[in-house]
Amino acid sequence: DTGVSQNPRHKITKRGQNVTFRCDPISEHNRLYWYRQTLGQGPEFLTYFQNEAQLEKSRLLSDRFSAERPKGSFSTLEIQRTEQGDSAMYLCASSLVLNGYEQYFGPGTRLTVT
Amino acid sequence: AQKVTQAQTEISVVEKEDVTLDCVYETRDTTYYLFWYKQPPSGELVFLIRRNSFDEQNEISGRYSWNFQKSTSSFNFTITASQVVDSAVYFCALSEATGGSEKLVFGKGTKLTVNP
Protein backbone atom coordinates (compact mmCIF):
# COMPACT_ATOMS: atom_id res chain seq x y z
CA ASP A 1 0.00 0.00 0.00
CA THR A 2 1.74 3.12 -1.20
CA GLY A 3 1.15 6.33 0.66
CA VAL A 4 -0.02 9.70 -0.57
CA SER A 5 2.30 11.16 -3.19
CA GLN A 6 2.65 14.75 -4.33
CA ASN A 7 4.45 16.30 -7.26
CA PRO A 8 6.48 18.35 -7.59
CA ARG A 9 8.13 18.41 -4.17
CA HIS A 10 9.48 21.90 -4.72
CA LYS A 11 8.42 24.68 -7.05
CA ILE A 12 10.00 28.08 -7.48
CA THR A 13 8.08 30.51 -9.64
CA LYS A 14 7.99 34.18 -10.40
CA ARG A 15 5.16 36.34 -9.24
CA GLY A 16 2.33 36.35 -11.72
CA GLN A 17 2.99 32.88 -13.10
CA ASN A 18 0.53 29.98 -12.84
CA VAL A 19 1.47 26.77 -11.04
CA THR A 20 -0.18 23.38 -10.75
CA PHE A 21 0.39 20.70 -8.14
CA ARG A 22 -0.67 17.07 -8.24
CA CYS A 23 -1.73 14.72 -5.47
CA ASP A 24 -2.19 10.97 -5.74
CA PRO A 25 -4.08 9.64 -2.70
CA ILE A 26 -4.03 6.17 -1.20
CA SER A 27 -5.91 4.09 -3.74
CA GLU A 28 -8.98 3.05 -1.75
CA HIS A 29 -9.46 6.44 -0.08
CA ASN A 30 -12.44 8.38 -1.40
CA ARG A 31 -11.79 11.62 0.49
CA LEU A 32 -9.01 13.96 -0.52
CA TYR A 33 -8.05 17.16 1.30
CA TRP A 34 -5.79 20.09 0.51
CA TYR A 35 -4.13 22.10 3.28
CA ARG A 36 -1.64 24.94 3.32
CA GLN A 37 1.10 25.32 5.90
CA THR A 38 3.20 28.43 6.41
CA LEU A 39 6.34 28.61 8.50
CA GLY A 40 5.73 28.12 12.19
CA GLN A 41 2.04 27.38 11.77
CA GLY A 42 -0.13 24.32 11.66
CA PRO A 43 -1.73 23.26 8.38
CA GLU A 44 -4.88 25.13 7.38
CA PHE A 45 -7.73 23.55 5.46
CA LEU A 46 -8.26 24.70 1.88
CA THR A 47 -10.73 22.29 0.29
CA TYR A 48 -11.84 18.69 0.10
CA PHE A 49 -13.32 16.17 -2.30
CA GLN A 50 -15.43 13.15 -1.79
CA ASN A 51 -14.82 11.07 -4.89
CA GLU A 52 -14.91 13.63 -7.72
CA ALA A 53 -17.18 16.15 -5.96
CA GLN A 54 -15.63 19.21 -4.35
CA LEU A 55 -17.82 19.63 -1.30
CA GLU A 56 -16.26 22.45 0.70
CA LYS A 57 -13.88 25.34 0.11
CA SER A 58 -12.29 27.49 2.75
CA ARG A 59 -12.48 31.26 2.47
CA LEU A 60 -8.67 31.03 2.28
CA LEU A 61 -9.17 29.70 -1.23
CA SER A 62 -9.31 32.87 -3.29
CA ASP A 63 -10.58 33.03 -6.87
CA ARG A 64 -7.02 32.45 -8.06
CA PHE A 65 -7.08 28.93 -6.64
CA SER A 66 -8.85 26.03 -8.26
CA ALA A 67 -8.83 22.34 -7.48
CA GLU A 68 -10.08 19.34 -9.38
CA ARG A 69 -10.40 15.64 -8.92
CA PRO A 70 -11.71 14.60 -12.30
CA LYS A 71 -12.11 10.85 -11.92
CA GLY A 72 -12.16 10.60 -8.17
CA SER A 73 -8.55 9.53 -8.09
CA PHE A 74 -5.72 12.07 -8.31
CA SER A 75 -6.28 15.76 -7.70
CA THR A 76 -4.70 18.95 -8.97
CA LEU A 77 -4.44 22.33 -7.28
CA GLU A 78 -3.79 25.29 -9.56
CA ILE A 79 -2.81 28.78 -8.47
CA GLN A 80 -3.14 31.50 -11.07
CA ARG A 81 -1.22 34.77 -11.03
CA THR A 82 0.85 33.73 -8.03
CA GLU A 83 1.67 36.26 -5.33
CA GLN A 84 4.47 36.22 -2.78
CA GLY A 85 1.90 35.50 -0.09
CA ASP A 86 1.19 32.17 -1.76
CA SER A 87 4.61 30.89 -0.70
CA ALA A 88 3.89 27.95 1.58
CA MET A 89 3.87 24.18 1.84
CA TYR A 90 0.81 22.69 0.13
CA LEU A 91 -0.22 19.42 1.73
CA CYS A 92 -2.55 16.77 0.42
CA ALA A 93 -4.22 14.17 2.61
CA SER A 94 -6.59 11.30 2.00
CA SER A 95 -8.94 9.25 4.13
CA LEU A 96 -11.84 6.86 4.04
CA VAL A 97 -15.31 8.33 4.31
CA LEU A 98 -15.99 6.91 7.73
CA ASN A 99 -16.62 9.11 10.69
CA GLY A 100 -13.43 10.45 12.10
CA TYR A 101 -11.07 8.33 10.09
CA GLU A 102 -7.52 9.55 10.20
CA GLN A 103 -6.12 11.52 7.31
CA TYR A 104 -2.83 10.39 5.81
CA PHE A 105 -0.64 13.15 4.47
CA GLY A 106 1.70 13.34 1.52
CA PRO A 107 5.16 14.91 1.67
CA GLY A 108 3.88 18.25 0.43
CA THR A 109 4.83 20.67 -2.34
CA ARG A 110 6.87 23.62 -1.19
CA LEU A 111 6.06 26.69 -3.27
CA THR A 112 8.34 29.70 -3.35
CA VAL A 113 7.14 32.76 -5.22
CA THR A 114 9.91 35.25 -6.02
CA ALA B 1 -16.03 27.63 16.08
CA GLN B 2 -13.44 24.98 16.59
CA LYS B 3 -10.02 25.87 17.92
CA VAL B 4 -6.93 24.05 19.13
CA THR B 5 -4.36 25.65 21.39
CA GLN B 6 -0.87 24.30 21.96
CA ALA B 7 0.57 26.75 24.43
CA GLN B 8 4.09 25.31 24.37
CA THR B 9 5.89 26.64 21.33
CA GLU B 10 9.19 24.86 21.97
CA ILE B 11 10.38 22.29 24.49
CA SER B 12 13.93 21.07 24.94
CA VAL B 13 14.78 18.00 27.00
CA VAL B 14 17.69 15.68 27.51
CA GLU B 15 17.43 12.13 26.27
CA LYS B 16 15.59 9.73 28.62
CA GLU B 17 13.55 12.50 30.20
CA ASP B 18 9.78 12.26 30.13
CA VAL B 19 7.98 15.11 28.35
CA THR B 20 4.31 16.11 28.11
CA LEU B 21 2.89 18.13 25.25
CA ASP B 22 -0.28 20.03 26.08
CA CYS B 23 -3.33 20.45 23.88
CA VAL B 24 -6.54 22.31 24.69
CA TYR B 25 -9.44 22.38 22.28
CA GLU B 26 -12.73 24.23 21.80
CA THR B 27 -15.78 22.91 20.03
CA ARG B 28 -19.55 23.15 20.28
CA ASP B 29 -20.06 19.69 18.83
CA THR B 30 -20.80 16.74 21.06
CA THR B 31 -19.24 14.37 18.55
CA TYR B 32 -15.71 15.17 17.54
CA TYR B 33 -12.34 13.55 17.01
CA LEU B 34 -8.93 14.45 18.33
CA PHE B 35 -5.62 13.64 16.68
CA TRP B 36 -1.90 13.95 17.19
CA TYR B 37 0.50 14.17 14.27
CA LYS B 38 4.29 14.26 14.20
CA GLN B 39 6.19 16.37 11.67
CA PRO B 40 9.89 15.43 11.62
CA PRO B 41 12.46 17.65 9.89
CA SER B 42 11.73 15.86 6.60
CA GLY B 43 8.35 17.62 6.66
CA GLU B 44 5.83 14.80 6.21
CA LEU B 45 3.02 14.69 8.77
CA VAL B 46 2.83 11.30 10.45
CA PHE B 47 -0.41 10.17 12.08
CA LEU B 48 0.01 9.07 15.70
CA ILE B 49 -3.42 8.67 17.27
CA ARG B 50 -7.14 9.36 16.91
CA ARG B 51 -9.68 9.53 19.74
CA ASN B 52 -13.40 10.12 19.53
CA SER B 53 -15.26 12.30 21.99
CA PHE B 54 -17.07 9.38 23.57
CA ASP B 55 -13.95 7.48 24.50
CA GLU B 56 -12.09 9.03 27.39
CA GLN B 57 -9.89 6.05 28.07
CA ASN B 58 -6.25 6.90 28.18
CA GLU B 59 -4.10 5.11 25.67
CA ILE B 60 -0.56 3.84 25.77
CA SER B 61 1.50 2.78 22.79
CA GLY B 62 5.06 1.90 23.67
CA ARG B 63 6.71 5.05 24.99
CA TYR B 64 3.75 7.20 23.95
CA SER B 65 0.66 7.83 26.05
CA TRP B 66 -2.33 10.13 25.70
CA ASN B 67 -4.56 11.63 28.39
CA PHE B 68 -7.99 12.77 27.17
CA GLN B 69 -10.05 14.79 29.66
CA LYS B 70 -13.36 16.22 28.45
CA SER B 71 -13.87 18.13 31.69
CA THR B 72 -10.87 20.32 30.87
CA SER B 73 -11.07 19.99 27.06
CA SER B 74 -7.56 18.67 26.99
CA PHE B 75 -5.80 15.92 25.06
CA ASN B 76 -2.23 15.77 26.29
CA PHE B 77 0.57 13.64 24.90
CA THR B 78 3.41 12.18 26.97
CA ILE B 79 6.62 10.67 25.67
CA THR B 80 8.37 8.50 28.24
CA ALA B 81 12.13 8.10 28.13
CA SER B 82 12.51 10.46 25.20
CA GLN B 83 14.97 9.70 22.41
CA VAL B 84 16.75 11.91 19.90
CA VAL B 85 14.53 10.46 17.15
CA ASP B 86 11.52 12.00 18.91
CA SER B 87 12.75 15.45 17.90
CA ALA B 88 10.02 16.91 15.69
CA VAL B 89 7.11 19.31 15.65
CA TYR B 90 4.00 17.76 17.15
CA PHE B 91 0.53 18.91 16.15
CA CYS B 92 -2.74 18.37 17.94
CA ALA B 93 -5.83 18.54 15.70
CA LEU B 94 -9.60 18.46 16.02
CA SER B 95 -12.34 17.51 13.58
CA GLU B 96 -16.06 17.91 14.13
CA ALA B 97 -18.52 15.28 13.00
CA THR B 98 -21.19 17.79 11.91
CA GLY B 99 -20.72 19.68 8.69
CA GLY B 100 -19.58 16.61 6.80
CA SER B 101 -16.06 17.50 5.84
CA GLU B 102 -14.37 16.39 9.05
CA LYS B 103 -11.60 18.78 8.11
CA LEU B 104 -8.78 18.99 10.60
CA VAL B 105 -8.18 22.14 12.59
CA PHE B 106 -4.62 22.14 13.84
CA GLY B 107 -2.87 23.88 16.69
CA LYS B 108 0.30 25.80 15.97
CA GLY B 109 2.45 22.89 17.02
CA THR B 110 5.07 22.25 19.68
CA LYS B 111 8.65 21.86 18.57
CA LEU B 112 10.34 19.18 20.66
CA THR B 113 14.10 18.93 20.73
CA VAL B 114 15.64 15.94 22.46
CA ASN B 115 19.33 16.43 23.13
CA PRO B 116 21.73 13.52 23.57
PDB file of C-alpha atoms in Angstrom:
ATOM      1  CA  ASP A   1       0.000   0.000   0.000  1.00  0.00           C
ATOM      2  CA  THR A   2       1.741   3.118  -1.203  1.00  0.00           C
ATOM      3  CA  GLY A   3       1.145   6.330   0.658  1.00  0.00           C
ATOM      4  CA  VAL A   4      -0.019   9.697  -0.575  1.00  0.00           C
ATOM      5  CA  SER A   5       2.296  11.165  -3.186  1.00  0.00           C
ATOM      6  CA  GLN A   6       2.650  14.749  -4.329  1.00  0.00           C
ATOM      7  CA  ASN A   7       4.451  16.302  -7.257  1.00  0.00           C
ATOM      8  CA  PRO A   8       6.481  18.352  -7.589  1.00  0.00           C
ATOM      9  CA  ARG A   9       8.128  18.407  -4.175  1.00  0.00           C
ATOM     10  CA  HIS A  10       9.477  21.899  -4.719  1.00  0.00           C
ATOM     11  CA  LYS A  11       8.416  24.679  -7.045  1.00  0.00           C
ATOM     12  CA  ILE A  12      10.003  28.077  -7.481  1.00  0.00           C
ATOM     13  CA  THR A  13       8.081  30.508  -9.636  1.00  0.00           C
ATOM     14  CA  LYS A  14       7.995  34.180 -10.402  1.00  0.00           C
ATOM     15  CA  ARG A  15       5.162  36.342  -9.236  1.00  0.00           C
ATOM     16  CA  GLY A  16       2.333  36.348 -11.721  1.00  0.00           C
ATOM     17  CA  GLN A  17       2.986  32.877 -13.100  1.00  0.00           C
ATOM     18  CA  ASN A  18       0.534  29.985 -12.838  1.00  0.00           C
ATOM     19  CA  VAL A  19       1.471  26.771 -11.044  1.00  0.00           C
ATOM     20  CA  THR A  20      -0.176  23.376 -10.749  1.00  0.00           C
ATOM     21  CA  PHE A  21       0.389  20.697  -8.138  1.00  0.00           C
ATOM     22  CA  ARG A  22      -0.672  17.074  -8.243  1.00  0.00           C
ATOM     23  CA  CYS A  23      -1.730  14.717  -5.473  1.00  0.00           C
ATOM     24  CA  ASP A  24      -2.190  10.966  -5.739  1.00  0.00           C
ATOM     25  CA  PRO A  25      -4.080   9.641  -2.702  1.00  0.00           C
ATOM     26  CA  ILE A  26      -4.026   6.169  -1.198  1.00  0.00           C
ATOM     27  CA  SER A  27      -5.908   4.092  -3.740  1.00  0.00           C
ATOM     28  CA  GLU A  28      -8.976   3.050  -1.749  1.00  0.00           C
ATOM     29  CA  HIS A  29      -9.460   6.438  -0.084  1.00  0.00           C
ATOM     30  CA  ASN A  30     -12.436   8.383  -1.396  1.00  0.00           C
ATOM     31  CA  ARG A  31     -11.786  11.621   0.488  1.00  0.00           C
ATOM     32  CA  LEU A  32      -9.014  13.960  -0.523  1.00  0.00           C
ATOM     33  CA  TYR A  33      -8.055  17.159   1.300  1.00  0.00           C
ATOM     34  CA  TRP A  34      -5.789  20.090   0.510  1.00  0.00           C
ATOM     35  CA  TYR A  35      -4.135  22.095   3.283  1.00  0.00           C
ATOM     36  CA  ARG A  36      -1.638  24.945   3.315  1.00  0.00           C
ATOM     37  CA  GLN A  37       1.101  25.319   5.903  1.00  0.00           C
ATOM     38  CA  THR A  38       3.198  28.427   6.408  1.00  0.00           C
ATOM     39  CA  LEU A  39       6.339  28.612   8.503  1.00  0.00           C
ATOM     40  CA  GLY A  40       5.730  28.118  12.192  1.00  0.00           C
ATOM     41  CA  GLN A  41       2.038  27.380  11.771  1.00  0.00           C
ATOM     42  CA  GLY A  42      -0.126  24.320  11.664  1.00  0.00           C
ATOM     43  CA  PRO A  43      -1.727  23.257   8.383  1.00  0.00           C
ATOM     44  CA  GLU A  44      -4.881  25.134   7.380  1.00  0.00           C
ATOM     45  CA  PHE A  45      -7.731  23.550   5.461  1.00  0.00           C
ATOM     46  CA  LEU A  46      -8.263  24.700   1.881  1.00  0.00           C
ATOM     47  CA  THR A  47     -10.735  22.295   0.285  1.00  0.00           C
ATOM     48  CA  TYR A  48     -11.839  18.694   0.104  1.00  0.00           C
ATOM     49  CA  PHE A  49     -13.316  16.168  -2.298  1.00  0.00           C
ATOM     50  CA  GLN A  50     -15.432  13.148  -1.792  1.00  0.00           C
ATOM     51  CA  ASN A  51     -14.819  11.066  -4.886  1.00  0.00           C
ATOM     52  CA  GLU A  52     -14.915  13.634  -7.722  1.00  0.00           C
ATOM     53  CA  ALA A  53     -17.178  16.145  -5.956  1.00  0.00           C
ATOM     54  CA  GLN A  54     -15.631  19.212  -4.354  1.00  0.00           C
ATOM     55  CA  LEU A  55     -17.820  19.629  -1.296  1.00  0.00           C
ATOM     56  CA  GLU A  56     -16.259  22.454   0.698  1.00  0.00           C
ATOM     57  CA  LYS A  57     -13.881  25.336   0.105  1.00  0.00           C
ATOM     58  CA  SER A  58     -12.287  27.494   2.754  1.00  0.00           C
ATOM     59  CA  ARG A  59     -12.482  31.257   2.468  1.00  0.00           C
ATOM     60  CA  LEU A  60      -8.672  31.025   2.281  1.00  0.00           C
ATOM     61  CA  LEU A  61      -9.173  29.698  -1.229  1.00  0.00           C
ATOM     62  CA  SER A  62      -9.313  32.867  -3.294  1.00  0.00           C
ATOM     63  CA  ASP A  63     -10.576  33.026  -6.875  1.00  0.00           C
ATOM     64  CA  ARG A  64      -7.025  32.451  -8.061  1.00  0.00           C
ATOM     65  CA  PHE A  65      -7.076  28.934  -6.640  1.00  0.00           C
ATOM     66  CA  SER A  66      -8.854  26.028  -8.264  1.00  0.00           C
ATOM     67  CA  ALA A  67      -8.829  22.343  -7.478  1.00  0.00           C
ATOM     68  CA  GLU A  68     -10.082  19.345  -9.384  1.00  0.00           C
ATOM     69  CA  ARG A  69     -10.396  15.638  -8.918  1.00  0.00           C
ATOM     70  CA  PRO A  70     -11.710  14.599 -12.298  1.00  0.00           C
ATOM     71  CA  LYS A  71     -12.109  10.852 -11.921  1.00  0.00           C
ATOM     72  CA  GLY A  72     -12.161  10.598  -8.172  1.00  0.00           C
ATOM     73  CA  SER A  73      -8.553   9.527  -8.088  1.00  0.00           C
ATOM     74  CA  PHE A  74      -5.717  12.068  -8.312  1.00  0.00           C
ATOM     75  CA  SER A  75      -6.283  15.764  -7.700  1.00  0.00           C
ATOM     76  CA  THR A  76      -4.701  18.954  -8.974  1.00  0.00           C
ATOM     77  CA  LEU A  77      -4.440  22.330  -7.283  1.00  0.00           C
ATOM     78  CA  GLU A  78      -3.790  25.294  -9.559  1.00  0.00           C
ATOM     79  CA  ILE A  79      -2.813  28.776  -8.466  1.00  0.00           C
ATOM     80  CA  GLN A  80      -3.143  31.496 -11.071  1.00  0.00           C
ATOM     81  CA  ARG A  81      -1.221  34.772 -11.028  1.00  0.00           C
ATOM     82  CA  THR A  82       0.851  33.732  -8.034  1.00  0.00           C
ATOM     83  CA  GLU A  83       1.673  36.260  -5.332  1.00  0.00           C
ATOM     84  CA  GLN A  84       4.471  36.224  -2.779  1.00  0.00           C
ATOM     85  CA  GLY A  85       1.903  35.501  -0.089  1.00  0.00           C
ATOM     86  CA  ASP A  86       1.187  32.174  -1.763  1.00  0.00           C
ATOM     87  CA  SER A  87       4.608  30.893  -0.699  1.00  0.00           C
ATOM     88  CA  ALA A  88       3.893  27.948   1.578  1.00  0.00           C
ATOM     89  CA  MET A  89       3.868  24.177   1.835  1.00  0.00           C
ATOM     90  CA  TYR A  90       0.814  22.693   0.133  1.00  0.00           C
ATOM     91  CA  LEU A  91      -0.216  19.419   1.726  1.00  0.00           C
ATOM     92  CA  CYS A  92      -2.551  16.773   0.417  1.00  0.00           C
ATOM     93  CA  ALA A  93      -4.216  14.169   2.614  1.00  0.00           C
ATOM     94  CA  SER A  94      -6.594  11.301   2.004  1.00  0.00           C
ATOM     95  CA  SER A  95      -8.939   9.251   4.132  1.00  0.00           C
ATOM     96  CA  LEU A  96     -11.835   6.856   4.037  1.00  0.00           C
ATOM     97  CA  VAL A  97     -15.313   8.333   4.311  1.00  0.00           C
ATOM     98  CA  LEU A  98     -15.991   6.909   7.728  1.00  0.00           C
ATOM     99  CA  ASN A  99     -16.616   9.109  10.688  1.00  0.00           C
ATOM    100  CA  GLY A 100     -13.429  10.451  12.101  1.00  0.00           C
ATOM    101  CA  TYR A 101     -11.066   8.329  10.088  1.00  0.00           C
ATOM    102  CA  GLU A 102      -7.525   9.548  10.199  1.00  0.00           C
ATOM    103  CA  GLN A 103      -6.121  11.522   7.306  1.00  0.00           C
ATOM    104  CA  TYR A 104      -2.834  10.393   5.808  1.00  0.00           C
ATOM    105  CA  PHE A 105      -0.643  13.146   4.471  1.00  0.00           C
ATOM    106  CA  GLY A 106       1.696  13.343   1.520  1.00  0.00           C
ATOM    107  CA  PRO A 107       5.159  14.910   1.670  1.00  0.00           C
ATOM    108  CA  GLY A 108       3.877  18.255   0.435  1.00  0.00           C
ATOM    109  CA  THR A 109       4.830  20.666  -2.336  1.00  0.00           C
ATOM    110  CA  ARG A 110       6.873  23.620  -1.191  1.00  0.00           C
ATOM    111  CA  LEU A 111       6.061  26.686  -3.272  1.00  0.00           C
ATOM    112  CA  THR A 112       8.342  29.697  -3.352  1.00  0.00           C
ATOM    113  CA  VAL A 113       7.136  32.762  -5.219  1.00  0.00           C
ATOM    114  CA  THR A 114       9.914  35.247  -6.015  1.00  0.00           C
TER     115      THR A 114
ATOM    116  CA  ALA B   1     -16.033  27.631  16.081  1.00  0.00           C
ATOM    117  CA  GLN B   2     -13.441  24.982  16.587  1.00  0.00           C
ATOM    118  CA  LYS B   3     -10.022  25.869  17.924  1.00  0.00           C
ATOM    119  CA  VAL B   4      -6.925  24.047  19.127  1.00  0.00           C
ATOM    120  CA  THR B   5      -4.357  25.645  21.392  1.00  0.00           C
ATOM    121  CA  GLN B   6      -0.874  24.298  21.958  1.00  0.00           C
ATOM    122  CA  ALA B   7       0.570  26.750  24.428  1.00  0.00           C
ATOM    123  CA  GLN B   8       4.087  25.313  24.369  1.00  0.00           C
ATOM    124  CA  THR B   9       5.894  26.636  21.332  1.00  0.00           C
ATOM    125  CA  GLU B  10       9.185  24.864  21.973  1.00  0.00           C
ATOM    126  CA  ILE B  11      10.380  22.290  24.491  1.00  0.00           C
ATOM    127  CA  SER B  12      13.925  21.075  24.941  1.00  0.00           C
ATOM    128  CA  VAL B  13      14.776  18.000  26.998  1.00  0.00           C
ATOM    129  CA  VAL B  14      17.688  15.678  27.510  1.00  0.00           C
ATOM    130  CA  GLU B  15      17.431  12.128  26.267  1.00  0.00           C
ATOM    131  CA  LYS B  16      15.586   9.732  28.618  1.00  0.00           C
ATOM    132  CA  GLU B  17      13.553  12.500  30.205  1.00  0.00           C
ATOM    133  CA  ASP B  18       9.777  12.264  30.125  1.00  0.00           C
ATOM    134  CA  VAL B  19       7.977  15.107  28.355  1.00  0.00           C
ATOM    135  CA  THR B  20       4.311  16.107  28.112  1.00  0.00           C
ATOM    136  CA  LEU B  21       2.895  18.134  25.246  1.00  0.00           C
ATOM    137  CA  ASP B  22      -0.275  20.031  26.078  1.00  0.00           C
ATOM    138  CA  CYS B  23      -3.328  20.447  23.876  1.00  0.00           C
ATOM    139  CA  VAL B  24      -6.539  22.305  24.693  1.00  0.00           C
ATOM    140  CA  TYR B  25      -9.443  22.384  22.280  1.00  0.00           C
ATOM    141  CA  GLU B  26     -12.727  24.232  21.798  1.00  0.00           C
ATOM    142  CA  THR B  27     -15.783  22.912  20.027  1.00  0.00           C
ATOM    143  CA  ARG B  28     -19.545  23.147  20.278  1.00  0.00           C
ATOM    144  CA  ASP B  29     -20.060  19.690  18.834  1.00  0.00           C
ATOM    145  CA  THR B  30     -20.797  16.743  21.063  1.00  0.00           C
ATOM    146  CA  THR B  31     -19.239  14.367  18.550  1.00  0.00           C
ATOM    147  CA  TYR B  32     -15.712  15.170  17.545  1.00  0.00           C
ATOM    148  CA  TYR B  33     -12.342  13.552  17.010  1.00  0.00           C
ATOM    149  CA  LEU B  34      -8.926  14.455  18.325  1.00  0.00           C
ATOM    150  CA  PHE B  35      -5.623  13.638  16.678  1.00  0.00           C
ATOM    151  CA  TRP B  36      -1.904  13.950  17.189  1.00  0.00           C
ATOM    152  CA  TYR B  37       0.501  14.172  14.267  1.00  0.00           C
ATOM    153  CA  LYS B  38       4.292  14.262  14.205  1.00  0.00           C
ATOM    154  CA  GLN B  39       6.193  16.365  11.671  1.00  0.00           C
ATOM    155  CA  PRO B  40       9.890  15.433  11.616  1.00  0.00           C
ATOM    156  CA  PRO B  41      12.461  17.653   9.889  1.00  0.00           C
ATOM    157  CA  SER B  42      11.726  15.858   6.605  1.00  0.00           C
ATOM    158  CA  GLY B  43       8.349  17.615   6.664  1.00  0.00           C
ATOM    159  CA  GLU B  44       5.832  14.802   6.206  1.00  0.00           C
ATOM    160  CA  LEU B  45       3.023  14.688   8.769  1.00  0.00           C
ATOM    161  CA  VAL B  46       2.828  11.297  10.449  1.00  0.00           C
ATOM    162  CA  PHE B  47      -0.411  10.173  12.080  1.00  0.00           C
ATOM    163  CA  LEU B  48       0.010   9.070  15.697  1.00  0.00           C
ATOM    164  CA  ILE B  49      -3.419   8.668  17.274  1.00  0.00           C
ATOM    165  CA  ARG B  50      -7.144   9.364  16.908  1.00  0.00           C
ATOM    166  CA  ARG B  51      -9.683   9.526  19.743  1.00  0.00           C
ATOM    167  CA  ASN B  52     -13.403  10.121  19.529  1.00  0.00           C
ATOM    168  CA  SER B  53     -15.261  12.303  21.989  1.00  0.00           C
ATOM    169  CA  PHE B  54     -17.074   9.376  23.572  1.00  0.00           C
ATOM    170  CA  ASP B  55     -13.954   7.475  24.495  1.00  0.00           C
ATOM    171  CA  GLU B  56     -12.089   9.027  27.386  1.00  0.00           C
ATOM    172  CA  GLN B  57      -9.887   6.046  28.069  1.00  0.00           C
ATOM    173  CA  ASN B  58      -6.249   6.901  28.176  1.00  0.00           C
ATOM    174  CA  GLU B  59      -4.100   5.110  25.666  1.00  0.00           C
ATOM    175  CA  ILE B  60      -0.565   3.844  25.767  1.00  0.00           C
ATOM    176  CA  SER B  61       1.497   2.782  22.790  1.00  0.00           C
ATOM    177  CA  GLY B  62       5.055   1.903  23.667  1.00  0.00           C
ATOM    178  CA  ARG B  63       6.710   5.054  24.988  1.00  0.00           C
ATOM    179  CA  TYR B  64       3.749   7.200  23.952  1.00  0.00           C
ATOM    180  CA  SER B  65       0.657   7.832  26.053  1.00  0.00           C
ATOM    181  CA  TRP B  66      -2.331  10.130  25.701  1.00  0.00           C
ATOM    182  CA  ASN B  67      -4.556  11.632  28.386  1.00  0.00           C
ATOM    183  CA  PHE B  68      -7.989  12.774  27.168  1.00  0.00           C
ATOM    184  CA  GLN B  69     -10.053  14.786  29.660  1.00  0.00           C
ATOM    185  CA  LYS B  70     -13.356  16.222  28.451  1.00  0.00           C
ATOM    186  CA  SER B  71     -13.866  18.129  31.686  1.00  0.00           C
ATOM    187  CA  THR B  72     -10.866  20.325  30.873  1.00  0.00           C
ATOM    188  CA  SER B  73     -11.067  19.990  27.058  1.00  0.00           C
ATOM    189  CA  SER B  74      -7.555  18.667  26.989  1.00  0.00           C
ATOM    190  CA  PHE B  75      -5.797  15.920  25.062  1.00  0.00           C
ATOM    191  CA  ASN B  76      -2.225  15.769  26.292  1.00  0.00           C
ATOM    192  CA  PHE B  77       0.567  13.635  24.899  1.00  0.00           C
ATOM    193  CA  THR B  78       3.410  12.182  26.967  1.00  0.00           C
ATOM    194  CA  ILE B  79       6.617  10.665  25.666  1.00  0.00           C
ATOM    195  CA  THR B  80       8.366   8.504  28.236  1.00  0.00           C
ATOM    196  CA  ALA B  81      12.134   8.097  28.132  1.00  0.00           C
ATOM    197  CA  SER B  82      12.515  10.462  25.203  1.00  0.00           C
ATOM    198  CA  GLN B  83      14.969   9.705  22.408  1.00  0.00           C
ATOM    199  CA  VAL B  84      16.751  11.908  19.896  1.00  0.00           C
ATOM    200  CA  VAL B  85      14.529  10.464  17.150  1.00  0.00           C
ATOM    201  CA  ASP B  86      11.523  12.001  18.912  1.00  0.00           C
ATOM    202  CA  SER B  87      12.749  15.449  17.898  1.00  0.00           C
ATOM    203  CA  ALA B  88      10.023  16.912  15.692  1.00  0.00           C
ATOM    204  CA  VAL B  89       7.113  19.314  15.654  1.00  0.00           C
ATOM    205  CA  TYR B  90       4.003  17.757  17.147  1.00  0.00           C
ATOM    206  CA  PHE B  91       0.532  18.914  16.146  1.00  0.00           C
ATOM    207  CA  CYS B  92      -2.737  18.371  17.938  1.00  0.00           C
ATOM    208  CA  ALA B  93      -5.827  18.541  15.704  1.00  0.00           C
ATOM    209  CA  LEU B  94      -9.604  18.457  16.017  1.00  0.00           C
ATOM    210  CA  SER B  95     -12.343  17.513  13.583  1.00  0.00           C
ATOM    211  CA  GLU B  96     -16.060  17.912  14.131  1.00  0.00           C
ATOM    212  CA  ALA B  97     -18.520  15.282  12.995  1.00  0.00           C
ATOM    213  CA  THR B  98     -21.191  17.785  11.908  1.00  0.00           C
ATOM    214  CA  GLY B  99     -20.719  19.678   8.685  1.00  0.00           C
ATOM    215  CA  GLY B 100     -19.584  16.614   6.803  1.00  0.00           C
ATOM    216  CA  SER B 101     -16.055  17.500   5.836  1.00  0.00           C
ATOM    217  CA  GLU B 102     -14.366  16.392   9.050  1.00  0.00           C
ATOM    218  CA  LYS B 103     -11.600  18.779   8.114  1.00  0.00           C
ATOM    219  CA  LEU B 104      -8.776  18.986  10.597  1.00  0.00           C
ATOM    220  CA  VAL B 105      -8.184  22.137  12.593  1.00  0.00           C
ATOM    221  CA  PHE B 106      -4.623  22.138  13.844  1.00  0.00           C
ATOM    222  CA  GLY B 107      -2.871  23.882  16.687  1.00  0.00           C
ATOM    223  CA  LYS B 108       0.298  25.796  15.972  1.00  0.00           C
ATOM    224  CA  GLY B 109       2.454  22.891  17.023  1.00  0.00           C
ATOM    225  CA  THR B 110       5.068  22.248  19.677  1.00  0.00           C
ATOM    226  CA  LYS B 111       8.653  21.858  18.572  1.00  0.00           C
ATOM    227  CA  LEU B 112      10.341  19.180  20.658  1.00  0.00           C
ATOM    228  CA  THR B 113      14.101  18.928  20.729  1.00  0.00           C
ATOM    229  CA  VAL B 114      15.639  15.937  22.464  1.00  0.00           C
ATOM    230  CA  ASN B 115      19.327  16.429  23.132  1.00  0.00           C
ATOM    231  CA  PRO B 116      21.728  13.516  23.572  1.00  0.00           C
TER     232      PRO B 116
END
